[in-house]
Short mmCIF file of C-alpha atoms in Angstrom, two decimals:
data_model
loop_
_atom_site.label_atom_id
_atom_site.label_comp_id
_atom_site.label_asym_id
_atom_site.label_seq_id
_atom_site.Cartn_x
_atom_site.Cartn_y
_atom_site.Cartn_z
CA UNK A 30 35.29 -11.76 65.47
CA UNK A 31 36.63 -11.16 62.09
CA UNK A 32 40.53 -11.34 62.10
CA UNK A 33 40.87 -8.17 59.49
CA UNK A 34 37.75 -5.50 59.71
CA UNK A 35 39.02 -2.63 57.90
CA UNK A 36 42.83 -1.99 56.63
CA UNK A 37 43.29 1.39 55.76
CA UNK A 38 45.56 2.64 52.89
CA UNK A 39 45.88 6.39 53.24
CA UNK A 40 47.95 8.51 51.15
CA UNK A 41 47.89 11.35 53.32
CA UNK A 42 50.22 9.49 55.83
CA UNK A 43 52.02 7.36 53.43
CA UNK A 44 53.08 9.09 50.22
CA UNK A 45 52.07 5.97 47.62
CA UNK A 46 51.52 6.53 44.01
CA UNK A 47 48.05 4.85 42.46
CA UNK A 48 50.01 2.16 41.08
CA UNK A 49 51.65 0.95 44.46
CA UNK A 50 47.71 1.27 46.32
CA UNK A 51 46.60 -0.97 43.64
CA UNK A 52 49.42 -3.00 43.99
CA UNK A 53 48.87 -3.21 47.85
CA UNK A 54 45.17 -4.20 47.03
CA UNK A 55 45.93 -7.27 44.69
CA UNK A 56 48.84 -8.57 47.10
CA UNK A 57 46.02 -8.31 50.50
CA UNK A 58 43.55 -9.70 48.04
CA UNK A 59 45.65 -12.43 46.65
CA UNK A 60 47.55 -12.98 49.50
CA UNK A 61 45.28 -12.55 52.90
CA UNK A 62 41.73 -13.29 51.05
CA UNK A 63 42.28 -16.18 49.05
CA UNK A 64 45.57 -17.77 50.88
CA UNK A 65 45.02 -17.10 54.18
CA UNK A 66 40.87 -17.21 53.68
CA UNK A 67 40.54 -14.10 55.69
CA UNK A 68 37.08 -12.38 54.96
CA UNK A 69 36.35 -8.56 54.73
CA UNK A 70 33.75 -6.21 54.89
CA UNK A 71 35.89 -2.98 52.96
CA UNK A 72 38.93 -2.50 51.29
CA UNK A 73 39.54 1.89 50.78
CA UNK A 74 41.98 4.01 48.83
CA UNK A 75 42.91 7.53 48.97
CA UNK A 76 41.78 7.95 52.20
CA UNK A 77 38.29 7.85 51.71
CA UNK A 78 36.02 4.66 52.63
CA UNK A 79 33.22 6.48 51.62
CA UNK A 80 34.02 7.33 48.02
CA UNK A 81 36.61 5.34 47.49
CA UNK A 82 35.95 1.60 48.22
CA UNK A 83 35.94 -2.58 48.01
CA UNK A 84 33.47 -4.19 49.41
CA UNK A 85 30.37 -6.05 49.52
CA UNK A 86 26.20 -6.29 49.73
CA UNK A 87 23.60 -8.57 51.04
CA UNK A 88 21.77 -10.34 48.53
CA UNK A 89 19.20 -12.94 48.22
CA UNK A 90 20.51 -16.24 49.39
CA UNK A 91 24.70 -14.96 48.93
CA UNK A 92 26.43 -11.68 48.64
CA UNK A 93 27.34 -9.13 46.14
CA UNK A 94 30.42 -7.35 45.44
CA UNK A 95 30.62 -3.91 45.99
CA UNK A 96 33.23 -1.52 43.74
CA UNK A 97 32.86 2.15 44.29
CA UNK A 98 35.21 4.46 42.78
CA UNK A 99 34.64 8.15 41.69
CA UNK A 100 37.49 8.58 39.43
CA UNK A 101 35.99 5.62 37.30
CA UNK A 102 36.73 1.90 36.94
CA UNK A 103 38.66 0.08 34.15
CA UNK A 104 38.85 -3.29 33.22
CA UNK A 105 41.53 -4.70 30.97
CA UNK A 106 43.45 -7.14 29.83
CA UNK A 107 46.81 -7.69 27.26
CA UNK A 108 44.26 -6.54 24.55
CA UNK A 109 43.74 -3.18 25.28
CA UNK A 110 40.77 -1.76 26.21
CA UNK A 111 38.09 -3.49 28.05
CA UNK A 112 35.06 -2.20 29.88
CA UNK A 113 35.54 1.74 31.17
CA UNK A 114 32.74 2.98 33.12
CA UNK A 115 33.09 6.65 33.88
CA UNK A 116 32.21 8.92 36.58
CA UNK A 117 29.50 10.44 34.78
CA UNK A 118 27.41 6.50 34.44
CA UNK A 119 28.60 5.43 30.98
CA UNK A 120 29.96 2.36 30.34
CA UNK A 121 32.52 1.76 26.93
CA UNK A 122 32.93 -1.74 25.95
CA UNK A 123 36.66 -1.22 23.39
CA UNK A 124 36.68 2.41 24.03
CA UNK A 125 38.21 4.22 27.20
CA UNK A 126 35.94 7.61 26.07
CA UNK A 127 32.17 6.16 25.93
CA UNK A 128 29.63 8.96 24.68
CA UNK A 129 27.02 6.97 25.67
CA UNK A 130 25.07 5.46 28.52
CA UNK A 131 26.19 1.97 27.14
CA UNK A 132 28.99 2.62 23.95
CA UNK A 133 30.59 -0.21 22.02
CA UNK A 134 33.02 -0.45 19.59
CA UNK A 135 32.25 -3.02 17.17
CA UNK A 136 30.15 -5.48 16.51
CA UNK A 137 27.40 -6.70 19.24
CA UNK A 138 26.21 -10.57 18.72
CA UNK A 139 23.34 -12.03 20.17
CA UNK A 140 23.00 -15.95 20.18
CA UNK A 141 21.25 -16.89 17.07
CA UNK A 142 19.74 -20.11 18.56
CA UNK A 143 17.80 -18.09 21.14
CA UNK A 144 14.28 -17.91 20.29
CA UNK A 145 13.26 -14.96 20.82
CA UNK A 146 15.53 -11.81 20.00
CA UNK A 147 15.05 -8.26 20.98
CA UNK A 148 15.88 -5.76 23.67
CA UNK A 149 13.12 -4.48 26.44
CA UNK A 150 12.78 -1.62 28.59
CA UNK A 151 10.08 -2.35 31.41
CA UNK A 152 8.75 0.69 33.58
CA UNK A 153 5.67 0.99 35.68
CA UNK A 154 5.74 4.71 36.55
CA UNK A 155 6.74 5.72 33.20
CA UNK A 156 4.71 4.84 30.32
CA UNK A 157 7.07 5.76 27.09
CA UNK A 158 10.54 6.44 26.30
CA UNK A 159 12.23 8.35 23.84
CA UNK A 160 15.74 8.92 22.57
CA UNK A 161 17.40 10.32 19.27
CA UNK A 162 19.29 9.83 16.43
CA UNK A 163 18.26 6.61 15.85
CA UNK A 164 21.53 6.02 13.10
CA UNK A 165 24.19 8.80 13.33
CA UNK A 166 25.91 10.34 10.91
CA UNK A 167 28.85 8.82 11.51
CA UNK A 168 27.49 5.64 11.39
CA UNK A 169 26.73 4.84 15.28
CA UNK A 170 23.66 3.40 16.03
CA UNK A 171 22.02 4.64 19.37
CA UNK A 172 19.27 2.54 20.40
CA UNK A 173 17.15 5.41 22.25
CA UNK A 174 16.06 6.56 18.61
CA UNK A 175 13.58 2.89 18.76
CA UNK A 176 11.20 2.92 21.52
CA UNK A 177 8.59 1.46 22.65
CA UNK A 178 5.84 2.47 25.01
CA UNK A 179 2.63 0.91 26.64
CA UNK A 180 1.48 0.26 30.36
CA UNK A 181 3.46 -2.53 31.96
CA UNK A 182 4.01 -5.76 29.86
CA UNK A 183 1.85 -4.61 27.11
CA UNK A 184 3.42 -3.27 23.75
CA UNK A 185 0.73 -0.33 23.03
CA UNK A 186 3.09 1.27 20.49
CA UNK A 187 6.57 0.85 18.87
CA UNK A 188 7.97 3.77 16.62
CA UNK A 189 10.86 4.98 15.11
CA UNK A 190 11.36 8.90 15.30
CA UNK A 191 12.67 11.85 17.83
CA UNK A 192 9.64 11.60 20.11
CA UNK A 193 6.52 10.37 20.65
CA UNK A 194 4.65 13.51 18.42
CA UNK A 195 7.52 13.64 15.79
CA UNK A 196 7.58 9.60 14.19
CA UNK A 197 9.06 8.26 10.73
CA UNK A 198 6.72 4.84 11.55
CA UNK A 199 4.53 3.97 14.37
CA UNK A 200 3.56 0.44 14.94
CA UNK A 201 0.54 -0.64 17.08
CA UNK A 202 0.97 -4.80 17.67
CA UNK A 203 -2.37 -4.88 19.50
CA UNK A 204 -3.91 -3.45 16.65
CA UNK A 205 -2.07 -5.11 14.26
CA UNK A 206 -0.96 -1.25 12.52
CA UNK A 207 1.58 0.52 11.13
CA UNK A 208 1.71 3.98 10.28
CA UNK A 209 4.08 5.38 8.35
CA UNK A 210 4.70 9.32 8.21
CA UNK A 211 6.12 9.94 5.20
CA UNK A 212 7.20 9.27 1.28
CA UNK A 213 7.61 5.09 1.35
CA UNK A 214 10.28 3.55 -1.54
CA UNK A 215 10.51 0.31 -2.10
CA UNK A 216 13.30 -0.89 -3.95
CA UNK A 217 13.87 2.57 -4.20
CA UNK A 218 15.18 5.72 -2.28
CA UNK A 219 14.85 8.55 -5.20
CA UNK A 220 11.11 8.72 -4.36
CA UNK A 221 9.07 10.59 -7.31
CA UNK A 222 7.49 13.00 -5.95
CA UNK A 223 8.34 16.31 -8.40
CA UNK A 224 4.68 17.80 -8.09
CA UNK A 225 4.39 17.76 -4.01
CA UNK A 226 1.95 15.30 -2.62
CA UNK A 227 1.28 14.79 0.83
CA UNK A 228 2.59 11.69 0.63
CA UNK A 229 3.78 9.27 -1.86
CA UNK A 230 4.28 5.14 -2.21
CA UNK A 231 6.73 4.18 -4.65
CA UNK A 232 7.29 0.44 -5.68
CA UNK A 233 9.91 0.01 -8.60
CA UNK A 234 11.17 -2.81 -10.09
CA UNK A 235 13.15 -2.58 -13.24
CA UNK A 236 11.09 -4.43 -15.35
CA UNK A 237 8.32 -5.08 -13.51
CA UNK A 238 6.61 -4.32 -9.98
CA UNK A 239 2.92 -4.91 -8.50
CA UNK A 240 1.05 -4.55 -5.42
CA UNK A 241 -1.26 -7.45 -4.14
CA UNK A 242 -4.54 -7.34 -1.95
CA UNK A 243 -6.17 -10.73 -0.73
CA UNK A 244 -8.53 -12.74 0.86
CA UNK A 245 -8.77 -16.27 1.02
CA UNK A 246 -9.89 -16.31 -2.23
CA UNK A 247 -10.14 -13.43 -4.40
CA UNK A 248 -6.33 -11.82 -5.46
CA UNK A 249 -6.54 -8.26 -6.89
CA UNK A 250 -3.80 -6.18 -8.02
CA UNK A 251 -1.92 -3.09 -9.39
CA UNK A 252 0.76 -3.92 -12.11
CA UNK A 253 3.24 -1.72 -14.09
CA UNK A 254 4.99 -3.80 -16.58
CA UNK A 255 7.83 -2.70 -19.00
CA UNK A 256 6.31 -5.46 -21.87
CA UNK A 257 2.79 -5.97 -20.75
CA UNK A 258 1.13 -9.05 -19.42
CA UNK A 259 -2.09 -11.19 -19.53
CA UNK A 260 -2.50 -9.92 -23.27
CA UNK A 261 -2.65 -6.01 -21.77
CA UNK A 262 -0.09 -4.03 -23.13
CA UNK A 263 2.95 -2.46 -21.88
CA UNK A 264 1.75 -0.02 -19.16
CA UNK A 265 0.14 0.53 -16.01
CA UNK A 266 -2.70 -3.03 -15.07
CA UNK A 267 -5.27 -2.94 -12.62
CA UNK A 268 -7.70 -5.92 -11.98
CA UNK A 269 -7.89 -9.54 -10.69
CA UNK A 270 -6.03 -12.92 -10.15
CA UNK A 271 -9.25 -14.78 -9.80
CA UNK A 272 -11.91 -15.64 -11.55
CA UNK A 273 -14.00 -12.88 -9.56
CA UNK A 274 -15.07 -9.53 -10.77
CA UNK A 275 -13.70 -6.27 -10.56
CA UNK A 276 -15.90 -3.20 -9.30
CA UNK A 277 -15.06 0.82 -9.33
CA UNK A 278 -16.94 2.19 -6.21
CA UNK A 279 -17.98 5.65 -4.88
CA UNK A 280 -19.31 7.25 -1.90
CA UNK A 281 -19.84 3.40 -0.67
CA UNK A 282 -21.44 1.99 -4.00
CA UNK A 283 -20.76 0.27 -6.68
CA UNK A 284 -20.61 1.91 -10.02
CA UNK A 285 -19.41 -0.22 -12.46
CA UNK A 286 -18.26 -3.48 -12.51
CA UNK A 287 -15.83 -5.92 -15.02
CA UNK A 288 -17.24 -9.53 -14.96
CA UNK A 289 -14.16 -12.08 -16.04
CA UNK A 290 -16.55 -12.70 -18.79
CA UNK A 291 -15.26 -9.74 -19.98
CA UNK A 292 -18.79 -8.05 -19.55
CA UNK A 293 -19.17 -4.25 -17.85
CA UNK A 294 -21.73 -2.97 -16.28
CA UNK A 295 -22.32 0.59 -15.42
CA UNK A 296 -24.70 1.23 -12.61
CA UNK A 297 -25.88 -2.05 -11.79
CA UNK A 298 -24.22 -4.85 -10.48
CA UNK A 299 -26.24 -7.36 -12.78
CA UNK A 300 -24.89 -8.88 -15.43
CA UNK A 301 -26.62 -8.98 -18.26
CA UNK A 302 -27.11 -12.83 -19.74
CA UNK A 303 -27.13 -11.54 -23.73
CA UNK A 304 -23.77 -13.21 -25.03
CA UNK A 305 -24.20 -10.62 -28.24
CA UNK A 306 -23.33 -7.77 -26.12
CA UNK A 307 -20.08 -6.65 -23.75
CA UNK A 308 -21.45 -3.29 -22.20
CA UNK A 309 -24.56 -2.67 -20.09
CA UNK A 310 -25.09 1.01 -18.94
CA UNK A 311 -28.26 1.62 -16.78
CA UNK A 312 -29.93 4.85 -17.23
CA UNK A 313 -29.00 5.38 -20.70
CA UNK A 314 -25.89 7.39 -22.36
CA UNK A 315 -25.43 10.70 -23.04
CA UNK A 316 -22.83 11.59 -25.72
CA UNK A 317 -21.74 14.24 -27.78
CA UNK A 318 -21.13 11.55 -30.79
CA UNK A 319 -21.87 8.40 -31.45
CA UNK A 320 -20.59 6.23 -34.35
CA UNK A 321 -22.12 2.73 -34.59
CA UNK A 322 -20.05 0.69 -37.38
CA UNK A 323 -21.98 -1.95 -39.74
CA UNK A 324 -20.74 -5.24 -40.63
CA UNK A 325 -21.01 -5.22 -44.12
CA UNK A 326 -22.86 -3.20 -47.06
CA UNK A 327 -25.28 -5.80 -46.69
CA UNK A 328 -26.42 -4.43 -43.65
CA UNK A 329 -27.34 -0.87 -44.64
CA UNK A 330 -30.59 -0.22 -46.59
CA UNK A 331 -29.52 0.51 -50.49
CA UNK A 332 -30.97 -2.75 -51.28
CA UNK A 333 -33.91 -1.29 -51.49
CA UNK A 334 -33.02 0.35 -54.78
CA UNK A 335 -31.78 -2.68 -56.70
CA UNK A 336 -34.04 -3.79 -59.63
CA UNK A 337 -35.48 -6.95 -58.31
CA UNK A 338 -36.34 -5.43 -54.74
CA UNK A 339 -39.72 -6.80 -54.18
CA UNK A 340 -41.26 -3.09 -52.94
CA UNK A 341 -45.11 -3.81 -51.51
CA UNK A 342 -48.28 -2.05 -52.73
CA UNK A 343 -49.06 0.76 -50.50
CA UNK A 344 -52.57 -1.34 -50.56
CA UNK A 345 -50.24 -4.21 -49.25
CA UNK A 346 -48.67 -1.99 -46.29
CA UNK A 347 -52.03 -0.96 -45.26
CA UNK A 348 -53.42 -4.41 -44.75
CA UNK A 349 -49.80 -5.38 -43.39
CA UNK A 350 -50.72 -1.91 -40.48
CA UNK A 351 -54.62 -3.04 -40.29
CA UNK A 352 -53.38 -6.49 -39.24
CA UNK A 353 -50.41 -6.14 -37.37
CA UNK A 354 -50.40 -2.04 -35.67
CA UNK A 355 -47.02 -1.24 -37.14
CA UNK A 356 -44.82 -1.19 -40.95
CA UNK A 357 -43.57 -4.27 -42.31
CA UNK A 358 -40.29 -5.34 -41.15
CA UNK A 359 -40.69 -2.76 -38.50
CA UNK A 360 -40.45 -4.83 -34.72
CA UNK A 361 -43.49 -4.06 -32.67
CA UNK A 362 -43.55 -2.20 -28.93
CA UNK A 363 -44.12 -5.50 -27.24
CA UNK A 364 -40.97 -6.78 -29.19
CA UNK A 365 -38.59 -3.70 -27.96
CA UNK A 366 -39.99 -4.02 -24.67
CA UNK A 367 -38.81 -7.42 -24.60
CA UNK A 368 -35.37 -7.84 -26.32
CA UNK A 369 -34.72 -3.92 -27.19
CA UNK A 370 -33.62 -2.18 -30.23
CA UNK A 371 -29.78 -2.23 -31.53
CA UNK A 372 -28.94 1.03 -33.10
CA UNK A 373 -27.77 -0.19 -36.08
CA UNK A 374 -30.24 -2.57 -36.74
CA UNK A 375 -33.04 -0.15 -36.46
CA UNK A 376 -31.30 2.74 -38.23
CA UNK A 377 -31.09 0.33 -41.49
CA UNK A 378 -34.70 -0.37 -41.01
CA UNK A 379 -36.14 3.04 -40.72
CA UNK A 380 -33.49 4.13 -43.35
CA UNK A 381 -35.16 1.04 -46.04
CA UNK A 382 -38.76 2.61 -44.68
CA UNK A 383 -37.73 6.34 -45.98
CA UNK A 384 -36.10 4.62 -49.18
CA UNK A 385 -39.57 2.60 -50.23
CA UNK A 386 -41.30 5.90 -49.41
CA UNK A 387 -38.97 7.14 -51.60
CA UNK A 388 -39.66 5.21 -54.27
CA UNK A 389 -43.48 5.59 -53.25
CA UNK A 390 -43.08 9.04 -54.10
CA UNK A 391 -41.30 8.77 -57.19
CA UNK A 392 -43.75 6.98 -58.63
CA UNK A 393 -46.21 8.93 -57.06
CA UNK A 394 -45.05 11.65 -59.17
CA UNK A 395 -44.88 9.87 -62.45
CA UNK A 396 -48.67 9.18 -61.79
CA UNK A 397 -49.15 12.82 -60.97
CA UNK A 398 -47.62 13.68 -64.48
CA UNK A 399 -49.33 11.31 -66.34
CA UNK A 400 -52.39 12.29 -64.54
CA UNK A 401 -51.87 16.34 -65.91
CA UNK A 402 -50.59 15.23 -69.15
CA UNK A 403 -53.86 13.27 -70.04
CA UNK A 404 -55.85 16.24 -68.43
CA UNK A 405 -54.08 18.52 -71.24
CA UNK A 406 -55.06 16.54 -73.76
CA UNK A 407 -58.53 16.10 -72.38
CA UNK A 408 -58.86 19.98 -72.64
CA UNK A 409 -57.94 20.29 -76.04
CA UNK A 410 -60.60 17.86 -77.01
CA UNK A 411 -62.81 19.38 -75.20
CA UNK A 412 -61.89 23.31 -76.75
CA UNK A 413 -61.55 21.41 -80.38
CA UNK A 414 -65.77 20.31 -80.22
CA UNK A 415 -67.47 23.86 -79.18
#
């Protein structure tokens, strides 16, 4: 049988301030528990074992102690302030008033040579969390504002917001997503956003910034650069790292594509193997205006006017169209067909086809005038014999 069961300290018989119960309760604890080895089931104050009490609890393989006091409990030493744990559950680690379920003042510090860092909440029955004000305005950080939900030991979704249905950023780790609900700066947090959009992503650098997509081999990218780079100039760049082409697409298909040849193709894919020529359009072009620029003089048609421009008989040309099926100097329909027509090419050609028929004509008329003068002359000869 135990030698001490229960020793009562009761203010209603003894008038005792606080200070001399608690000093009672250190001298039995100092002096009958530890000297004398004397063990104990409850230690009360204020007359009340139920509410107010010292004791202990069974667990596994040893015991627990047992402190249960409505007022609160304080722990201190010479520095001040210690741990406070109020009547209402919170618990102030350097403050006496905590405003929180857990509230400290200062700094927390978790061991840096543990290998894994963070802070879990693990619930069966309830499958997410929330809390708010995730940083205060005055600076205090509660942690309620971070949660993460998902059944059991699975992570189905971290966020940052005041609920569930009202996020900043919700991350999915089996998914491998985040999802942010909102303008996103970086290296910035004056977002541009003056005309309204939905939603904006800002990246500024003050020189230079870009944004990257990759695969394990081709690099693509968006640039804006204060000076310019890869021989672009200063402005907004848009293309590849690789030597890989870069295609515009719509409604799932491609519709033009830059070949690091420096070749473009619009509507096909295929690039052309013609090392004359940079742009490829299937389908043709429609413009309002087009202006095709020549080389030199020497590639536009006056020749045809100089002195010693050998011009053919038109009995010549019609052998040349008897022979062949088409003018002189003129490609034929099998020859388009196979290598096509450049514009400027062909415009000199038909323009030095008009010219000699030009000239056909001119001297076409100098026959026809010769022709009427010697039929005038014939006449008066004529009218002169009757």
């Amino acid at each position: 049988m135990e030698l001490l069961s229960i020793i009562r300290i009761s203010k209603n018989k003894h008038i005792y301030t606080m200070k001399k119960t608690l000093s009672i309760f250190g001298l039995i604890l100092c002096t009958s528990l530890f000297s004398q080895d004397i063990p104990f089931n409850k230690l009360y104050g204020n007359g009340d074992p139920v509410h107010y009490y010292l004791g202990h609890y069974p667990v596994a393989n040893s015991d627990g102690l047992d402190i249960n006091w409505y007022g609160g409990i304080k722990l201190q030493t010479s520095a001040g302030v210690g741990i406070q744990l109020l009547d209402n559950g919170n618990v102030g680690i350097g403050t006496a008033d905590p405003k929180a379920p857990l509230d400290v003042k200062g700094r927390i510090l978790i061991n840096p040579e543990l290998p894994v860092l963070g802070v879990g909440i693990k619930g069966y029955d309830t499958y997410w969390s929330r809390g708010y004000n995730f940083m205060s305005s005055d600076g205090t950080v509660n942690l309620g504002g971070f949660s993460a939900v998902g059944p059991k030991d699975k992570i189905d979704r971290l966020f940052v917001g005041k609920a569930w249905d009202d996020t900043i950023a919700d991350f999915y780790p089996l998914d491998k997503k985040t999802v942010f609900n909102g303008n996103v700066g970086i290296g910035t947090s004056n977002i541009e956003n003056s005309e309204g959009w939905n939603k904006v992503l800002q990246i500024r650098g003050d020189i230079h910034s870009k944004i990257l997509a990759s695969s394990s081999n081709v690099i693509a990218g968006l640039w804006a650069h204060n000076y310019g780079y890869y021989g672009a100039p200063a402005g907004g760049i848009t293309g590849t790292y690789t030597n890989h082409p870069f295609s515009f697409i719509t409604n799932g298909s491609n519709k033009m594509t830059i070949f690091s040849s420096g070749k473009i193709t619009i509507g096909t894919a295929q690039q052309d193997n013609d090392p004359n020529f940079l742009l490829y359009v299937k389908k043709g072009i429609k413009s309002e205006q087009v202006k095709i620029e020549i080389a030199s003089a020497n590639g536009w048609a006056d020749y045809v006017f100089n002195k010693n421009y050998k011009l053919l008989s038109l009995s010549e040309v019609e052998k040349h169209i008897e022979e062949k099926g088409h003018l002189p100097n003129i490609p034929s329909a099998e020859e388009v067909v196979r290598n096509g027509v450049n514009l400027g090419e062909m415009d000199a050609k038909l323009l030095e086809k008009i010219e000699e028929l030009t000239l056909y004509l001119i001297q076409l008329n100098k026959d026809v005038k010769q022709l009427k003068e010697e039929n005038k002359e014939l006449k008066k000869t004529m009218n002169s014999k009757k």
